[in-house]
Amino acid sequence: MSRGVVILGATGSVGRSALEVMAAQSEPPALEALTAYRDVERLAQLARAHRPRVAVIADPACGPALTAALSGTGIEIAAGMDALADVAGGTGSDTVLSAIVGAAGLLPTLAAVHAGKRVLIANKEPLVMAGGIVMAAARASGAEILPVDSEHNAIFQCLPTGYRCGQPPEGVERLILTASGGPFRSWSRAEMAAATPAQAVAHPNWEMGAKISVDSATMMNKGLEVIEAHWLFATAAEHIDIVVHPQSIVHSLVVYRDGSLLAQMGAPDMRIPIANALGHPERLPSGAATLDLIRAGSLQFEPADAERFPCLRLARAAIDGTDAAPTVLNAANEVAVEAFLSGRLAFDGIAAVIEATLEGAGRLAVRDSANLDAVIGLDGWARAFATERIAGAKYTA
Ligand code: NAD
Ligand code: MG
């Protein structure tokens, strides 16, 4: 196992699972830094338990509270978004787990990639908004990208030994991403229109943060994952399929030229892909229960329904559209999900806002998607557009 780990987004669902996996090793790696957004109490509690060298809070206003909460521990404190990028790219670590939610993770993740680290990526939104930039930076610096998202980690495990992300895989015809179908898998569009945030975040198989839980309910998560897979595995989106598999036991598959399908299976527990990425190429214990095939019983596979889940259609259209479209799709989705969670937008308004924002962006001159400032500018434009649409109350229940 590597030494000196930074966990970006340590207080989140993935971050806490990673800390559990690390603490359970017979020789846990040194912890360089734990970061969080504003949750001082939880960050302080994790820092006291896991003893990183530095604890970083992204919101500068929370710096004094974190200093007070960790006084006497000898743990260094830093605050602000720049401090996140500093620890991610700094010399104190060789491994960075990118587990912030949303576009906020882009700059710290890029800092780690530019510094040539092993970067374990759970935070899919930066790959959706700027995958070309992230992967080009990894090629230039020699950073090794390891996928943590369960589907992408499954595919990574099914690819030939020695495979490195960013290269087209040998002998592979297609990639198949499995999707649980989320809490509304069998709901009609009319039923979904009135779905509440509490219903949307109640995922049948996985325990996750609120944003990705809503993305699973709209199935935008799978759309984002097609774009994520496109960049991680240098594979055209038309060679990436989605299959609904309600049991979440087969985590994804690789279809080889000779007709072989390789799948990775296991309990739906993020500690498994986290342990795989942390230890790669070694196999570490994860603490997760081993799947019992007899108790798992039968496995179902169904086509994904882009009629009932329009976000699937929008994500596909974005990949096939201009280079700028995935950036717009991601930003509009983040704004719409936030509005839904805070009761300002109906569930079916999420797709409507994203569609309107993509249409609005179609009238913009195409930006240079290889340029980070252009991507950040476009992200800001799409957020403002989507916010204005929502404020117009056109889509509120
Ligand atoms: P979460 O909401 O539980 O945690 C998010 C973390 O990011 C927290 O530590 C929070 O403090 C931090 N954060 C949030 N906003 C921030 C900001 N503006 N600046 C700095 N830090 C900020 O999220 P999660 O469920 O752990 O998901 C994290 C990422 O991993 C997401 O991109 C998600 O799509 C991906 N992912 C999660 C799972 C899962 O099982 N939870 C599975 C696959 C992929
Ligand atoms: Mg996933």
XYZ file of C-alpha atoms and ligand atoms in Angstrom:
442
model
C 0.000 0.000 0.000
C 1.063 3.563 -0.684
C 2.190 6.006 1.984
C 0.871 9.493 2.574
C -2.781 9.755 1.586
C -4.955 12.856 1.133
C -8.725 12.390 1.337
C -10.609 15.184 -0.413
C -14.181 15.090 0.927
C -13.318 13.004 4.006
C -16.611 13.733 5.785
C -18.714 12.345 2.942
C -20.034 8.871 2.351
C -17.064 7.769 0.199
C -14.523 9.599 2.376
C -15.736 7.920 5.570
C -15.788 4.493 3.909
C -12.196 5.055 2.777
C -11.132 5.955 6.315
C -12.745 2.736 7.547
C -10.882 0.675 4.942
C -7.577 2.344 5.794
C -8.024 1.978 9.548
C -8.744 -1.746 9.129
C -5.373 -2.478 7.475
C -2.664 -4.155 9.531
C -0.325 -1.323 8.499
C -2.532 1.699 7.758
C -0.928 4.249 5.410
C 0.098 7.633 6.812
C -2.663 10.233 6.462
C -1.439 13.527 5.071
C -4.735 15.441 4.994
C -8.483 15.209 5.488
C -10.696 17.864 3.908
C -14.334 18.932 4.233
C -16.578 21.756 3.095
C -18.234 23.214 6.228
C -18.863 20.301 8.578
C -16.381 21.338 11.283
C -17.728 18.958 13.900
C -17.456 15.859 11.756
C -14.072 16.828 10.324
C -12.708 17.433 13.820
C -14.084 14.104 15.016
C -12.516 12.234 12.054
C -9.233 14.084 12.479
C -9.054 13.160 16.178
C -9.768 9.526 15.337
C -7.461 9.168 12.295
C -4.699 11.724 13.028
C -3.911 13.330 9.654
C -1.001 15.795 9.537
C -3.364 18.530 8.268
C -7.132 19.127 8.426
C -8.501 21.446 5.748
C -11.893 23.156 5.704
C -12.941 24.591 2.336
C -15.136 27.376 3.680
C -12.710 29.983 5.082
C -15.346 31.229 7.543
C -15.110 27.846 9.306
C -11.343 28.063 9.877
C -11.486 29.508 13.429
C -14.045 26.920 14.563
C -11.865 24.095 13.237
C -8.812 25.563 14.958
C -10.739 25.655 18.235
C -12.090 22.123 17.766
C -8.623 20.667 17.170
C -6.635 22.738 19.669
C -4.060 20.733 21.538
C -4.030 17.881 19.003
C -0.956 19.050 17.069
C -2.927 18.684 13.820
C -2.225 21.554 11.434
C -5.282 23.531 10.228
C -5.802 25.146 6.841
C -8.866 26.848 5.340
C -10.086 27.878 1.899
C -10.382 26.289 -1.544
C -6.747 27.104 -2.356
C -5.651 25.125 0.687
C -7.489 22.088 -0.739
C -5.542 22.315 -3.988
C -2.335 22.895 -2.002
C -2.654 19.681 0.002
C -3.831 17.722 -3.046
C -0.797 18.786 -5.072
C 1.680 19.049 -2.169
C 4.700 16.860 -1.530
C 3.369 15.241 1.654
C 1.402 12.551 -0.186
C 1.672 10.200 -3.133
C -2.005 9.197 -3.190
C -5.094 11.412 -3.335
C -8.664 10.176 -3.015
C -10.929 12.569 -4.878
C -14.275 12.237 -3.043
C -15.734 15.738 -3.020
C -19.199 15.961 -4.568
C -19.710 18.056 -7.692
C -17.684 20.500 -9.742
C -16.087 21.854 -6.528
C -13.690 18.906 -6.772
C -12.279 19.947 -10.153
C -9.398 22.191 -9.072
C -8.130 20.060 -6.159
C -8.368 16.919 -8.306
C -6.477 18.638 -11.116
C -3.811 19.787 -8.639
C -3.226 16.142 -7.661
C -3.143 15.068 -11.314
C -0.694 17.819 -12.288
C 1.551 16.752 -9.408
C 1.740 13.240 -10.895
C 0.092 11.436 -7.965
C -1.940 8.268 -7.849
C -5.401 9.793 -8.028
C -8.316 7.622 -6.918
C -11.391 9.198 -8.491
C -14.852 8.856 -6.960
C -15.780 12.473 -7.767
C -17.196 11.945 -11.272
C -18.425 15.491 -11.994
C -14.944 16.893 -12.861
C -14.551 14.102 -15.422
C -17.941 14.941 -16.900
C -17.268 18.681 -17.124
C -13.568 18.552 -18.059
C -12.576 14.929 -18.718
C -10.354 15.847 -21.656
C -8.384 18.290 -19.526
C -8.027 15.879 -16.588
C -6.866 12.959 -18.758
C -4.468 15.115 -20.800
C -2.960 16.415 -17.542
C -2.498 12.814 -16.350
C -0.727 11.870 -19.582
C 1.560 14.888 -19.245
C 2.453 14.374 -15.549
C 2.400 10.560 -15.465
C -0.336 10.588 -12.796
C -2.013 7.216 -12.413
C -5.804 7.487 -12.393
C -7.676 4.713 -10.566
C -11.489 4.582 -10.682
C -13.449 4.273 -7.428
C -16.991 4.635 -8.808
C -18.210 1.038 -8.437
C -19.039 0.519 -12.140
C -15.763 1.966 -13.363
C -13.769 0.105 -10.780
C -15.563 -3.097 -11.900
C -14.598 -2.421 -15.526
C -11.042 -1.618 -14.469
C -10.871 -4.985 -12.677
C -12.128 -6.762 -15.826
C -9.589 -5.126 -18.156
C -6.279 -6.848 -18.981
C -3.603 -6.891 -16.258
C -1.431 -3.791 -16.440
C -4.147 -1.669 -18.055
C -3.766 2.053 -17.314
C -6.706 4.449 -17.486
C -6.710 6.794 -20.462
C -5.662 4.145 -23.013
C -8.051 2.315 -25.360
C -8.258 -1.225 -23.908
C -6.979 -4.159 -26.022
C -9.493 -6.572 -27.557
C -12.522 -4.845 -26.058
C -15.690 -4.384 -28.086
C -18.064 -2.774 -25.598
C -18.399 -1.715 -21.997
C -21.635 -2.394 -20.115
C -22.498 -0.222 -17.125
C -25.056 -1.739 -14.809
C -27.632 0.502 -13.117
C -29.800 -0.394 -10.137
C -32.635 1.650 -11.620
C -32.840 3.645 -8.385
C -35.845 4.040 -6.073
C -38.233 4.856 -8.975
C -37.285 1.957 -11.250
C -40.904 0.826 -11.594
C -42.668 4.189 -11.125
C -44.661 5.869 -13.909
C -43.718 9.366 -15.086
C -46.819 10.754 -13.397
C -45.878 9.130 -10.080
C -42.322 10.429 -10.376
C -43.502 13.981 -11.091
C -44.732 14.256 -7.496
C -41.801 12.436 -5.858
C -40.444 14.077 -2.709
C -36.761 14.527 -1.771
C -37.164 11.919 0.998
C -38.427 9.369 -1.550
C -35.696 10.237 -4.029
C -32.806 9.795 -1.585
C -34.078 6.442 -0.286
C -31.915 4.272 -2.529
C -32.778 0.552 -2.474
C -29.179 -0.827 -2.513
C -26.579 1.859 -1.767
C -26.106 4.419 1.010
C -24.735 7.574 -0.572
C -24.662 11.373 -0.305
C -27.859 13.279 -1.200
C -26.724 14.554 -4.623
C -25.730 11.191 -6.094
C -28.848 9.622 -4.562
C -31.047 12.065 -6.507
C -28.903 11.430 -9.605
C -29.673 7.718 -9.168
C -33.385 8.461 -8.900
C -33.397 10.488 -12.152
C -30.851 8.031 -13.646
C -28.690 11.036 -14.535
C -26.051 9.204 -12.504
C -25.829 6.594 -15.252
C -25.662 9.290 -17.925
C -22.795 10.961 -16.051
C -21.148 7.539 -15.726
C -21.211 6.961 -19.496
C -19.267 10.211 -19.908
C -16.965 9.232 -17.024
C -16.297 5.830 -18.672
C -15.663 7.492 -22.025
C -12.769 9.467 -20.510
C -11.393 6.858 -18.120
C -11.317 4.068 -20.701
C -10.776 6.087 -23.909
C -13.876 4.450 -25.396
C -16.465 6.076 -27.664
C -19.807 6.585 -25.944
C -21.578 4.549 -28.640
C -19.614 1.538 -27.377
C -20.828 2.028 -23.807
C -24.183 0.444 -22.934
C -26.424 0.722 -19.889
C -28.278 -2.301 -18.495
C -30.622 -2.118 -15.517
C -29.758 -4.733 -12.901
C -31.904 -4.175 -9.782
C -29.833 -6.389 -7.434
C -26.602 -4.294 -7.804
C -24.461 -7.436 -7.613
C -22.862 -7.371 -11.057
C -21.159 -3.974 -10.908
C -20.384 -3.720 -14.657
C -18.982 -5.754 -17.550
C -16.439 -5.738 -20.350
C -17.379 -7.368 -23.667
C -14.361 -8.789 -25.501
C -13.984 -9.338 -29.225
C -14.123 -13.148 -28.833
C -17.594 -13.018 -27.276
C -16.423 -13.247 -23.652
C -18.145 -11.043 -21.119
C -16.161 -10.421 -17.941
C -18.083 -9.103 -14.949
C -17.058 -8.056 -11.472
C -19.495 -9.075 -8.724
C -19.752 -8.334 -5.036
C -21.926 -6.916 -2.312
C -23.072 -3.333 -2.989
C -20.515 -1.841 -0.595
C -18.193 1.006 -1.620
C -15.455 -0.348 0.632
C -14.769 -2.970 -2.086
C -13.887 -0.565 -4.962
C -12.142 1.753 -2.478
C -9.911 -1.089 -1.219
C -9.246 -2.158 -4.796
C -8.099 1.314 -5.838
C -6.112 1.921 -2.627
C -4.223 -1.322 -2.870
C -3.879 -1.730 -6.635
C -2.300 -3.975 -7.826
C -2.319 -5.609 -4.389
C -5.607 -6.937 -2.926
C -6.423 -5.479 0.480
C -9.104 -6.636 2.914
C -12.049 -4.216 2.627
C -14.163 -5.157 5.633
C -17.165 -5.761 3.330
C -19.142 -8.987 3.532
C -18.333 -11.495 0.806
C -21.253 -12.070 -1.523
C -23.150 -15.318 -0.920
C -24.277 -16.488 -4.368
C -26.972 -18.834 -3.066
C -28.533 -16.113 -0.920
C -28.255 -13.603 -3.780
C -30.534 -15.907 -5.775
C -31.416 -14.824 -9.289
C -30.032 -11.817 -11.115
C -32.211 -9.735 -13.451
C -31.147 -7.579 -16.389
C -33.511 -5.149 -18.146
C -33.186 -2.413 -20.762
C -32.946 1.165 -19.471
C -36.042 3.277 -20.215
C -35.093 6.700 -21.577
C -38.803 7.585 -21.921
C -39.479 7.492 -18.206
C -35.963 8.700 -17.378
C -35.356 11.630 -19.752
C -31.992 12.393 -18.091
C -30.611 9.316 -19.867
C -31.610 10.828 -23.200
C -30.197 14.243 -22.251
C -26.840 12.784 -21.200
C -26.551 10.795 -24.436
C -27.429 13.901 -26.454
C -24.788 15.871 -24.543
C -22.072 13.347 -25.350
C -23.047 13.360 -29.008
C -23.329 17.161 -29.041
C -20.682 19.844 -28.832
C -17.660 19.432 -26.567
C -19.228 22.040 -24.320
C -22.496 20.144 -23.774
C -21.344 17.774 -20.962
C -20.087 20.791 -18.965
C -23.489 22.442 -19.351
C -25.337 19.205 -18.560
C -23.348 18.728 -15.352
C -23.722 22.309 -14.119
C -27.469 22.474 -14.841
C -27.939 19.114 -13.129
C -26.094 20.240 -9.988
C -28.227 23.390 -9.747
C -31.482 21.521 -10.449
C -30.745 18.744 -7.929
C -29.942 21.321 -5.263
C -33.221 23.130 -6.018
C -35.157 19.854 -5.839
C -33.555 18.921 -2.509
C -34.459 22.314 -1.050
C -38.058 22.137 -2.253
C -37.791 24.777 -5.003
C -38.199 22.415 -7.952
C -40.407 19.412 -8.700
C -38.727 16.090 -9.482
C -39.667 16.223 -13.166
C -38.405 19.809 -13.267
C -34.833 18.502 -12.985
C -34.775 17.128 -16.532
C -36.757 20.120 -17.825
C -34.231 22.618 -16.426
C -31.297 20.653 -17.842
C -32.937 20.430 -21.256
C -33.676 24.169 -21.302
C -30.088 24.952 -20.286
C -28.659 22.687 -22.995
C -30.933 24.415 -25.519
C -29.803 27.812 -24.264
C -26.174 26.766 -24.580
C -26.760 25.612 -28.153
C -27.108 29.263 -29.082
C -23.713 30.114 -27.554
C -20.588 30.085 -29.643
C -18.829 26.732 -29.048
C -16.111 27.210 -26.436
C -12.690 25.650 -26.451
C -13.245 22.656 -24.183
C -9.493 22.030 -23.854
C -9.142 25.358 -22.039
C -9.806 25.238 -18.290
C -10.886 28.893 -18.026
C -13.388 28.369 -20.843
C -14.808 25.296 -19.080
C -15.113 27.168 -15.774
C -16.753 30.102 -17.568
C -19.230 27.803 -19.268
C -19.994 26.045 -15.970
C -20.771 29.457 -14.441
C -22.947 30.458 -17.390
C -24.962 27.226 -17.170
C -25.443 27.625 -13.392
C -26.755 31.172 -13.850
C -29.071 30.109 -16.687
C -30.463 27.137 -14.750
C -30.898 29.220 -11.583
C -32.875 31.828 -13.505
C -35.105 29.163 -15.024
C -35.868 27.709 -11.624
C -36.563 31.140 -10.129
C -39.095 31.640 -12.929
C -41.043 28.916 -11.061
C -42.041 27.409 -14.362
C -41.198 23.890 -13.201
C -42.160 24.066 -9.539
C -44.832 21.691 -8.322
P -21.233 13.341 0.196
O -22.210 14.422 -0.025
O -21.532 12.281 1.186
O -19.808 13.992 0.599
C -19.271 15.018 -0.145
C -17.966 15.509 0.452
O -17.529 16.646 -0.323
C -18.049 15.982 1.906
O -16.845 15.679 2.565
C -18.200 17.498 1.773
O -17.714 18.193 2.905
C -17.347 17.777 0.541
N -17.790 18.959 -0.192
C -19.046 19.224 -0.629
N -19.094 20.415 -1.258
C -17.845 20.918 -1.223
C -17.266 22.129 -1.680
N -18.000 23.083 -2.308
N -15.948 22.327 -1.482
C -15.202 21.389 -0.854
N -15.693 20.224 -0.383
C -17.006 19.988 -0.567
O -20.925 12.697 -1.238
P -20.565 11.180 -1.596
O -21.805 10.398 -1.711
O -19.470 10.700 -0.697
O -20.009 11.367 -3.079
C -18.750 11.957 -3.350
C -18.442 11.791 -4.847
O -18.268 10.392 -5.114
C -19.562 12.276 -5.763
O -19.007 12.833 -6.917
C -20.308 10.997 -6.112
O -20.914 11.065 -7.387
C -19.183 9.968 -6.114
N -19.617 8.612 -5.803
C -20.212 8.331 -4.604
C -20.620 7.041 -4.305
C -21.255 6.712 -2.972
O -21.509 5.545 -2.706
N -21.512 7.667 -2.119
C -20.441 6.017 -5.243
C -19.819 6.338 -6.446
C -19.411 7.630 -6.718
Mg -21.565 4.411 -9.766
